[in-house]
Structures are given as structure tokens and as C-alpha cells.
Coordinates of C-alpha atoms in Angstrom, one line a residue:
H11 CA -27.7 0.5 -0.9
Q12 CA -25.8 2.2 2.0
M13 CA -26.4 -0.8 4.3
L14 CA -25.2 -3.3 1.6
K15 CA -22.1 -1.2 1.0
R16 CA -21.3 -1.1 4.7
L17 CA -21.7 -4.9 4.9
W18 CA -19.2 -5.3 2.0
Y19 CA -16.7 -3.0 3.7
L20 CA -17.1 -5.0 6.9
F21 CA -16.8 -8.3 5.1
V22 CA -13.5 -7.5 3.3
S23 CA -11.9 -5.8 6.4
F24 CA -13.0 -8.5 8.9
G25 CA -11.9 -11.2 6.5
G26 CA -8.5 -9.4 6.3
C27 CA -8.2 -9.3 10.1
V28 CA -9.0 -13.0 10.4
L29 CA -6.6 -14.0 7.6
A30 CA -3.8 -11.9 9.2
V31 CA -4.2 -13.5 12.6
V32 CA -4.5 -17.1 11.2
T33 CA -1.5 -16.8 8.9
M34 CA 0.8 -14.5 10.9
G35 CA -0.2 -15.1 14.5
T36 CA 1.2 -12.5 16.9
Y37 CA 3.2 -10.9 14.0
S38 CA -0.2 -9.7 12.6
V39 CA 0.4 -6.7 14.9
L40 CA 2.8 -5.4 12.2
L41 CA -0.3 -4.7 10.0
F42 CA -2.6 -3.5 12.7
A43 CA 0.0 -1.1 14.1
S44 CA 0.6 0.4 10.6
T45 CA -3.1 0.8 10.0
L46 CA -3.7 2.5 13.4
V47 CA -0.8 4.9 12.9
F48 CA -2.0 5.7 9.4
M49 CA -5.5 6.5 10.7
L50 CA -4.1 8.8 13.4
L51 CA -1.9 10.6 10.8
V52 CA -4.7 11.1 8.4
C53 CA -6.8 12.7 11.1
S54 CA -4.1 14.8 12.7
V55 CA -1.8 16.0 9.8
S56 CA -2.8 18.5 7.1
P57 CA -3.4 17.0 3.6
R58 CA -0.4 18.8 2.3
H59 CA 2.1 17.1 4.6
V60 CA 0.4 13.8 5.4
H61 CA 2.2 11.9 2.7
S62 CA 5.7 12.8 4.1
W63 CA 4.7 11.6 7.5
V64 CA 3.0 8.5 6.3
F65 CA 5.9 7.5 4.0
G66 CA 8.6 8.2 6.6
I67 CA 7.0 6.4 9.5
Q68 CA 5.8 3.4 7.4
M69 CA 9.2 2.9 5.7
L70 CA 11.0 3.2 9.1
W71 CA 8.6 0.6 10.5
Q72 CA 9.1 -1.8 7.5
T73 CA 12.8 -1.3 7.4
S74 CA 13.3 -2.1 11.1
W75 CA 11.6 -5.5 10.5
H76 CA 13.7 -6.2 7.4
L77 CA 16.8 -5.5 9.5
L78 CA 15.6 -7.8 12.2
I79 CA 15.3 -10.6 9.7
Q80 CA 18.9 -9.9 8.5
Y81 CA 20.1 -9.9 12.1
K82 CA 18.5 -13.3 12.7
E83 CA 19.8 -14.8 9.4
Y84 CA 23.3 -13.5 9.2
Y85 CA 24.4 -12.7 12.8
L86 CA 22.5 -15.1 15.0
H87 CA 22.2 -17.8 12.2
E88 CA 18.7 -18.6 13.4
P89 CA 15.9 -19.8 11.3
V90 CA 13.3 -17.0 10.7
S91 CA 9.7 -17.9 11.3
I92 CA 7.6 -18.3 8.2
R93 CA 4.9 -16.2 10.0
L94 CA 7.4 -13.3 10.3
F95 CA 8.2 -13.6 6.6
L96 CA 4.5 -13.5 5.8
A97 CA 3.9 -10.5 8.0
V98 CA 6.8 -8.5 6.6
S99 CA 5.8 -9.4 3.0
S100 CA 2.2 -8.3 3.8
T101 CA 3.6 -5.1 5.4
M102 CA 5.4 -4.3 2.1
L103 CA 2.1 -4.6 0.2
L104 CA 0.4 -2.5 2.9
T105 CA 3.0 0.2 2.4
Q106 CA 1.9 0.4 -1.2
R107 CA -1.7 0.9 -0.2
I108 CA -1.3 3.5 2.5
T109 CA 1.2 5.6 0.6
S110 CA -1.1 5.4 -2.4
V111 CA -3.8 6.9 -0.3
S112 CA -1.5 9.5 1.2
M113 CA -0.4 10.6 -2.3
D114 CA -4.1 10.8 -3.3
V115 CA -4.9 13.0 -0.3
Q116 CA -1.8 15.2 -0.9
E117 CA -2.6 15.7 -4.6
E118 CA -6.4 16.2 -3.8
R119 CA -7.4 13.2 -5.9
V120 CA -9.2 12.0 -2.8
I121 CA -11.0 14.4 -0.5
L122 CA -11.6 12.7 2.9
P123 CA -14.8 13.9 4.6
F124 CA -13.6 15.3 7.9
H125 CA -16.5 17.9 8.1
I126 CA -19.2 15.3 8.9
S127 CA -20.2 14.3 12.5
R128 CA -18.2 11.9 14.5
Q129 CA -20.9 9.2 14.4
R130 CA -21.0 9.2 10.6
R131 CA -17.2 9.6 10.3
A132 CA -16.7 6.0 11.4
W133 CA -18.9 4.7 8.6
V134 CA -18.0 7.2 5.9
L135 CA -14.3 7.6 6.5
F136 CA -12.7 5.0 8.7
L137 CA -14.5 1.9 7.5
P138 CA -13.7 2.3 3.8
L139 CA -10.1 3.1 4.6
C140 CA -9.7 0.1 6.9
S141 CA -11.4 -2.1 4.3
Y142 CA -9.0 -0.8 1.6
I143 CA -5.9 -1.4 3.8
L144 CA -6.9 -4.7 5.3
N145 CA -8.8 -6.2 2.3
F146 CA -8.4 -10.0 2.5
T147 CA -8.2 -10.4 -1.2
T148 CA -5.0 -8.3 -1.5
L149 CA -3.5 -8.8 1.9
L150 CA -1.0 -11.5 0.9
G151 CA -0.5 -11.0 -2.8
G152 CA -1.9 -7.8 -4.3
P153 CA -2.5 -6.5 -6.9
L154 CA -2.5 -2.8 -5.9
C155 CA -5.4 -0.7 -6.9
S156 CA -6.1 2.9 -6.0
Y157 CA -8.4 3.8 -3.1
S158 CA -10.8 5.5 -5.6
Q159 CA -10.8 2.3 -7.7
F160 CA -11.5 0.1 -4.7
V161 CA -14.4 2.4 -3.6
S162 CA -15.8 2.3 -7.2
L163 CA -15.6 -1.5 -7.2
I164 CA -17.5 -1.8 -3.9
E165 CA -20.0 0.8 -5.1
G166 CA -20.5 -1.2 -8.3
I167 CA -21.1 -4.5 -6.4
S168 CA -23.6 -2.7 -4.1
L169 CA -25.6 -1.1 -7.0
S170 CA -25.5 -4.0 -9.5
P171 CA -23.8 -7.2 -8.6
P172 CA -21.2 -8.4 -11.3
P173 CA -21.9 -11.5 -13.4
N174 CA -21.0 -14.9 -12.0
P175 CA -17.2 -15.1 -11.9
L176 CA -17.1 -18.9 -12.0
G177 CA -16.0 -18.9 -15.7
V178 CA -13.2 -16.5 -15.4
V179 CA -11.9 -18.0 -12.1
S180 CA -11.9 -21.5 -13.7
L181 CA -10.0 -20.2 -16.7
K182 CA -7.4 -18.5 -14.4
V183 CA -7.1 -21.7 -12.2
M184 CA -6.4 -23.6 -15.4
Q185 CA -3.7 -21.1 -16.3
V186 CA -2.1 -21.6 -12.9
L187 CA -2.1 -25.4 -13.4
L188 CA -0.5 -24.9 -16.8
L189 CA 2.2 -22.6 -15.4
E190 CA 2.9 -25.0 -12.5
S191 CA 3.1 -28.0 -15.0
V192 CA 5.7 -26.1 -17.1
R193 CA 7.6 -25.2 -13.9
H194 CA 7.7 -28.7 -12.6
C195 CA 9.0 -30.0 -16.0
L196 CA 11.6 -27.3 -15.9
V197 CA 12.7 -28.2 -12.4
Y198 CA 12.9 -31.9 -13.4
F199 CA 15.1 -30.9 -16.4
L200 CA 17.4 -28.8 -14.1
K201 CA 17.8 -31.6 -11.6
L202 CA 18.6 -34.0 -14.4
H203 CA 21.2 -31.7 -15.9
A204 CA 22.6 -30.1 -12.7
F205 CA 25.3 -27.5 -13.4
D206 CA 28.8 -28.4 -12.2
P207 CA 31.4 -25.6 -12.7
S208 CA 34.2 -28.0 -13.0
D209 CA 32.6 -30.4 -15.5
S210 CA 29.9 -28.5 -17.4
S211 CA 30.3 -26.3 -20.5
V212 CA 29.7 -22.6 -20.5
L213 CA 26.5 -23.0 -22.6
C214 CA 25.2 -25.6 -20.1
G215 CA 25.8 -23.2 -17.3
I216 CA 24.0 -20.3 -19.0
L217 CA 21.0 -22.5 -19.9
C218 CA 20.8 -23.9 -16.3
A219 CA 20.9 -20.4 -14.8
W220 CA 18.3 -19.2 -17.4
G221 CA 16.1 -22.1 -16.5
L222 CA 16.4 -21.4 -12.8
A223 CA 15.4 -17.7 -13.4
V224 CA 12.4 -18.8 -15.5
D225 CA 11.4 -21.2 -12.7
L226 CA 11.5 -18.3 -10.2
R227 CA 9.5 -16.0 -12.5
I228 CA 6.8 -18.6 -13.0
R229 CA 6.3 -18.7 -9.3
Y230 CA 5.5 -15.0 -9.4
Y231 CA 3.1 -15.5 -12.4
S232 CA 1.2 -18.3 -10.5
H233 CA 1.0 -16.1 -7.4
W234 CA -0.4 -13.2 -9.4
R235 CA -3.0 -15.4 -11.1
I236 CA -4.1 -16.9 -7.8
S237 CA -4.5 -13.4 -6.4
E238 CA -6.6 -12.4 -9.4
C239 CA -8.7 -15.5 -8.8
L240 CA -9.3 -14.5 -5.2
N241 CA -10.3 -10.9 -6.2
N242 CA -12.6 -12.1 -9.0
A243 CA -14.2 -14.7 -6.8
A244 CA -15.0 -11.9 -4.3
G245 CA -16.6 -9.8 -7.1
L246 CA -13.6 -7.4 -7.4
G247 CA -11.9 -6.5 -10.7
F248 CA -15.0 -6.4 -12.9
W249 CA -15.5 -3.5 -15.3
A250 CA -18.8 -2.9 -17.0
S251 CA -18.5 -3.6 -20.7
F252 CA -20.5 -2.7 -23.7
S253 CA -23.6 -4.7 -24.5
G254 CA -22.8 -7.8 -26.5
S255 CA -19.1 -8.0 -25.5
S256 CA -17.7 -10.5 -23.0
P257 CA -17.4 -9.6 -19.3
N258 CA -14.2 -7.7 -18.5
W259 CA -12.6 -9.1 -15.3
S260 CA -9.1 -7.6 -16.0
G261 CA -9.6 -4.6 -13.6
L262 CA -7.1 -6.0 -11.1
S263 CA -4.0 -7.6 -12.7
D264 CA -0.2 -7.6 -12.1
G265 CA 0.7 -8.5 -15.7
D266 CA 0.4 -11.0 -18.5
P267 CA 3.1 -13.6 -18.4
W268 CA 3.2 -14.0 -22.2
A269 CA 3.6 -10.3 -22.8
I270 CA 6.3 -10.0 -20.2
E271 CA 8.3 -13.0 -21.4
T272 CA 8.2 -11.9 -25.1
S273 CA 9.5 -8.4 -24.3
S274 CA 12.5 -7.8 -26.5
R275 CA 13.9 -4.8 -24.5
V276 CA 15.0 -4.5 -20.9
S277 CA 13.0 -1.3 -20.4
E278 CA 9.9 -2.9 -21.9
F279 CA 10.3 -5.9 -19.5
A280 CA 10.7 -3.5 -16.5
R281 CA 7.5 -1.7 -17.4
R282 CA 5.5 -4.9 -17.8
W283 CA 6.8 -6.8 -14.8
N284 CA 4.5 -6.5 -11.8
T285 CA 2.7 -3.6 -13.4
T286 CA 0.8 -2.3 -10.4
T287 CA 4.0 -2.1 -8.3
A288 CA 5.9 -0.6 -11.2
S289 CA 3.2 2.1 -11.5
W290 CA 3.3 2.8 -7.8
M291 CA 7.1 3.2 -7.8
R292 CA 6.9 5.5 -10.8
R293 CA 4.4 7.7 -9.1
L294 CA 6.1 7.6 -5.7
V295 CA 9.7 8.1 -6.8
F296 CA 10.3 8.6 -10.5
L297 CA 7.9 11.4 -11.1
R298 CA 8.8 13.2 -7.8
C299 CA 12.6 12.9 -8.2
K300 CA 14.4 15.7 -10.1
T301 CA 17.9 14.2 -9.9
F302 CA 18.6 10.7 -11.4
P303 CA 15.0 9.6 -11.2
L304 CA 15.6 6.1 -12.8
L305 CA 18.5 5.3 -10.4
M306 CA 16.5 6.6 -7.4
T307 CA 13.5 4.5 -8.4
F308 CA 15.5 1.2 -8.6
G309 CA 17.4 2.2 -5.5
F310 CA 14.2 2.7 -3.6
S311 CA 13.1 -0.7 -4.9
A312 CA 16.1 -2.3 -3.3
W313 CA 15.2 -0.5 0.0
W314 CA 11.6 -1.6 -0.2
H315 CA 12.5 -5.2 -0.9
G316 CA 14.7 -5.6 2.1
L317 CA 18.2 -4.0 1.8
H318 CA 20.0 -7.3 1.1
L319 CA 23.3 -7.2 -0.9
G320 CA 21.6 -9.0 -3.8
H321 CA 18.8 -6.4 -3.8
F322 CA 21.3 -3.6 -4.3
V323 CA 23.4 -5.3 -6.9
G324 CA 20.3 -6.6 -8.8
F325 CA 18.2 -3.5 -8.9
L326 CA 21.1 -1.0 -9.5
S327 CA 22.3 -3.3 -12.4
W328 CA 18.8 -3.3 -13.7
A329 CA 18.6 0.5 -13.6
A330 CA 21.9 0.7 -15.5
T331 CA 20.9 -1.8 -18.2
V332 CA 17.5 0.0 -18.6
K333 CA 19.4 3.3 -19.2
A334 CA 21.8 1.4 -21.6
D335 CA 18.7 -0.1 -23.4
Y336 CA 17.5 3.4 -24.3
K337 CA 20.9 4.4 -25.6
I338 CA 21.5 1.2 -27.6
H339 CA 18.0 1.3 -29.1
R340 CA 18.3 4.9 -30.1
H341 CA 21.7 4.2 -31.7
F342 CA 20.6 1.1 -33.7
Q343 CA 17.0 2.1 -34.6
P344 CA 17.9 4.3 -37.6
K345 CA 20.1 1.5 -39.1
L346 CA 17.2 -1.1 -39.1
T347 CA 16.1 -0.3 -42.7
T348 CA 15.2 -3.8 -43.9
T349 CA 12.9 -6.5 -42.5
W350 CA 15.6 -9.0 -41.9
R351 CA 17.7 -6.5 -40.0
K352 CA 14.7 -5.7 -37.8
L353 CA 14.0 -9.4 -37.2
L354 CA 17.7 -10.1 -36.4
Y355 CA 17.9 -7.1 -34.0
T356 CA 14.7 -8.2 -32.3
C357 CA 16.0 -11.8 -31.8
F358 CA 19.4 -10.6 -30.4
S359 CA 17.6 -8.0 -28.3
W360 CA 15.3 -10.7 -26.8
I361 CA 18.2 -13.0 -25.9
N362 CA 20.0 -10.0 -24.3
T363 CA 16.9 -9.1 -22.3
Q364 CA 16.5 -12.7 -21.1
M365 CA 20.1 -12.9 -20.0
I366 CA 20.0 -9.6 -18.2
I367 CA 16.7 -10.4 -16.4
T368 CA 18.2 -13.8 -15.5
C369 CA 21.1 -12.0 -13.8
V370 CA 18.7 -9.7 -11.9
V371 CA 16.3 -12.4 -10.8
V372 CA 19.1 -14.8 -9.6
V373 CA 20.9 -12.1 -7.6
V374 CA 17.7 -10.6 -6.1
E375 CA 16.2 -13.9 -5.2
F376 CA 19.4 -15.4 -3.8
R377 CA 19.9 -12.2 -1.8
D378 CA 23.5 -13.0 -0.7
M379 CA 26.9 -13.7 -2.4
S380 CA 25.7 -17.1 -3.7
G381 CA 23.8 -15.4 -6.6
L382 CA 26.9 -13.4 -7.6
R383 CA 29.0 -16.6 -7.5
L384 CA 26.6 -18.4 -9.8
L385 CA 26.7 -15.6 -12.3
S386 CA 30.5 -15.6 -12.1
A387 CA 30.7 -19.4 -12.7
T388 CA 28.3 -19.3 -15.7
Y389 CA 29.8 -16.0 -17.1
L390 CA 26.3 -14.6 -17.3
G391 CA 27.4 -11.5 -15.5
L392 CA 29.2 -10.5 -18.7
F393 CA 25.8 -9.5 -20.3
P394 CA 24.9 -6.6 -18.0
L395 CA 28.6 -5.6 -17.9
L396 CA 28.7 -5.4 -21.7
N397 CA 25.4 -3.4 -21.8
I398 CA 26.7 -1.0 -19.2
T399 CA 30.0 -0.6 -21.1
L400 CA 28.0 0.2 -24.3
L401 CA 26.1 2.8 -22.2
F402 CA 29.3 4.7 -21.6
I403 CA 30.7 4.2 -25.2
L404 CA 27.5 5.4 -26.8

């Protein structure tokens, strides 16, 4: 059992190293340097202070590369290597994993075995940690799981192999194909009815911007499903179920597209979107911040995503509209006394949510002033402004 477990740890960590080198080339050093520094900090800093050191050094390292990308794009006007983009994106995911472990150590949810001999320490401590950080199934796309959950999954595979994942992987591949089919139809429609500010109506502009945002979101949904397929194919993400029930492969997931898109409140959408990252930010910032926790959480999200102008405008607007959503819902909820009122409120609330999320997605994904210009030309920017105005009125 111990030998099989070690082989699994070696398999996922070696696979991660190979994947990093093949996809990122020399930029894979970003990941290896972060992993090495994290190991040194875990061994040399007390559990009480390890998180502060890990968080500070890792975010400084990640931010320096984000600023390098901005320097190349906006100052030198040079094309940025796709390998560098991949490495920085993977570093962002690695930041999630190592800070998750450092918080576990600080809060004593994970007790690292430093008392054992040096020979055994390599197998019992360093190998599982390296496997968790450089796991090839989550290296490029997530989702985030805790260190304890990862160890439990590997233990489960070693003790009793999960059922054949072919069925669930095939189903998720079909979901990806369906999502991409919808996306390609949407792109075809957008090209056919391209928005022209001087010639198109306001409604046409709003629908085109909304379609563009849906297209961008579907890319994320497909990416998440592909990541789930990779994890499931490797045997990860399976939870033992009661006898007679179907196998549960939902242990590693970033969210259900249908549940996300049918959210009728901005705050509900925020909780459901990229659930593992949302939970990580809640634990890292929201629960630890005593002053303006919501604003600080979304502000940190802008920092973590890359410090572009669009990131600050998008995430801070999202924070304000989430706060407004709580106020608006609390104000109107007692007045929804009949079924038709509740239905009407839900419909308007869903449209409002879709328009606000469209604004956030467009600004964040475009990153620069072009996203703000599009919202101005289509008048979509009025939706978050109206919600923020209601926040102060109510």
C-alpha cells in the first residue's frame, strides 16, 4: 500500500514537471522556484508565521511577472510569449495551492511530520507536498482542492481503486462539445450582426455585448469541464457513494454552468462562479479581514488577476453591485407577497444580473480602456451605475 501510494505521488508530480517544461519551456522555472521557496519556508518558519511569509513572497513573485507582462505590452509594445502567459497563469493556480497549505498549517488543520528521520521525511513530507503543488491534472486549469482532500484521494486510489471513469469522462467530453457548439453558433451570430455604434440601435448593442460576454464565459465552462475530465481520467475526484447509488465523480469541480447562468442575483452568481477560487478567496481574505471584507476580497482578486485597469474597474464594480444586491433584495423581499410579483421580480433580477456580469466580464477580459469604451457605446455601463446609486439611496 505504501509503495503504491508513493508511486502515485511520483506519477502526478513527475507528470506535472514534464507538462510544465513541455508547455512553458524555460518559463517553467517560475513554478519550480515557487515550489522550492515554499519547501524552504515550510521547513524553516514556525507554523504560526509560515502563512505570512508564504503569502508575501509568492504574491511578490507573481506580481513581478504580471508587471513584466504589462511592461512588454504597454511600454515596449512587444508581443508576449504564449509560454510566458501559460507560466504566469499556472503560477496563479500554484499560489492558490501553496497558500491553501500554509493556511492549513497555520490553523493546525494539517500537521506536517517534522519529527521523523531525514530519510523518511523525503517520502512522508516532501513527496506529497510536491505532488500536490505540481500535480499535472491541476497544473494548467485547476480546480483547487485542499491538501487533505488531495491526500485522501491518493489514499483512496491506493487502498481501493475507483470505478472505471470512462463513462463520466465521456459524458463531460460531450458537455464540452455541446458548449463549444453553442459558442460557435453565438460567434457566427455576432459576426453576422456586428455592432456599429454609428449605425446600430441601443438594443442591438446591448445584445451584442451580452452575446460576447456569454461567449467568453462559455470558454471558462469548457476549460473547467476539460480539467474535470483530466482529473477524473487520472482517478481523482471520486467520492465513495452508498451501495446502489451511481458513482459520484463530483469531488473536483469549479461549478455547474446551468446553475451559474440561471442565478437571479449578482451575489448568487459571485458565489457560484469558479467555486473553488471563490472559496479560497473567502478563506484567504474575506474571513480574515475585519475592515471592508467584501471590498478587500474583490480588490485582492484584481491584484491576483494581474493589476490591469480593467481588473480594478471590473472587480471593484462587482463588489459594489454585490453590496447593492444585498440592500435591494432586503428592501424588496417583504413586498413580494404574491406569486406574480415574485416571478416578475425574479425575471427583472435575472436580466439585471446578466447585464452587470456582462459589464464585469467585458471589462476584465479586455483589460484596457477598450472594454470601457464598449460599455459606454452600448450604454451597458448604466446598469452597474444604477445599482450602485440604489445602494446609496437605500
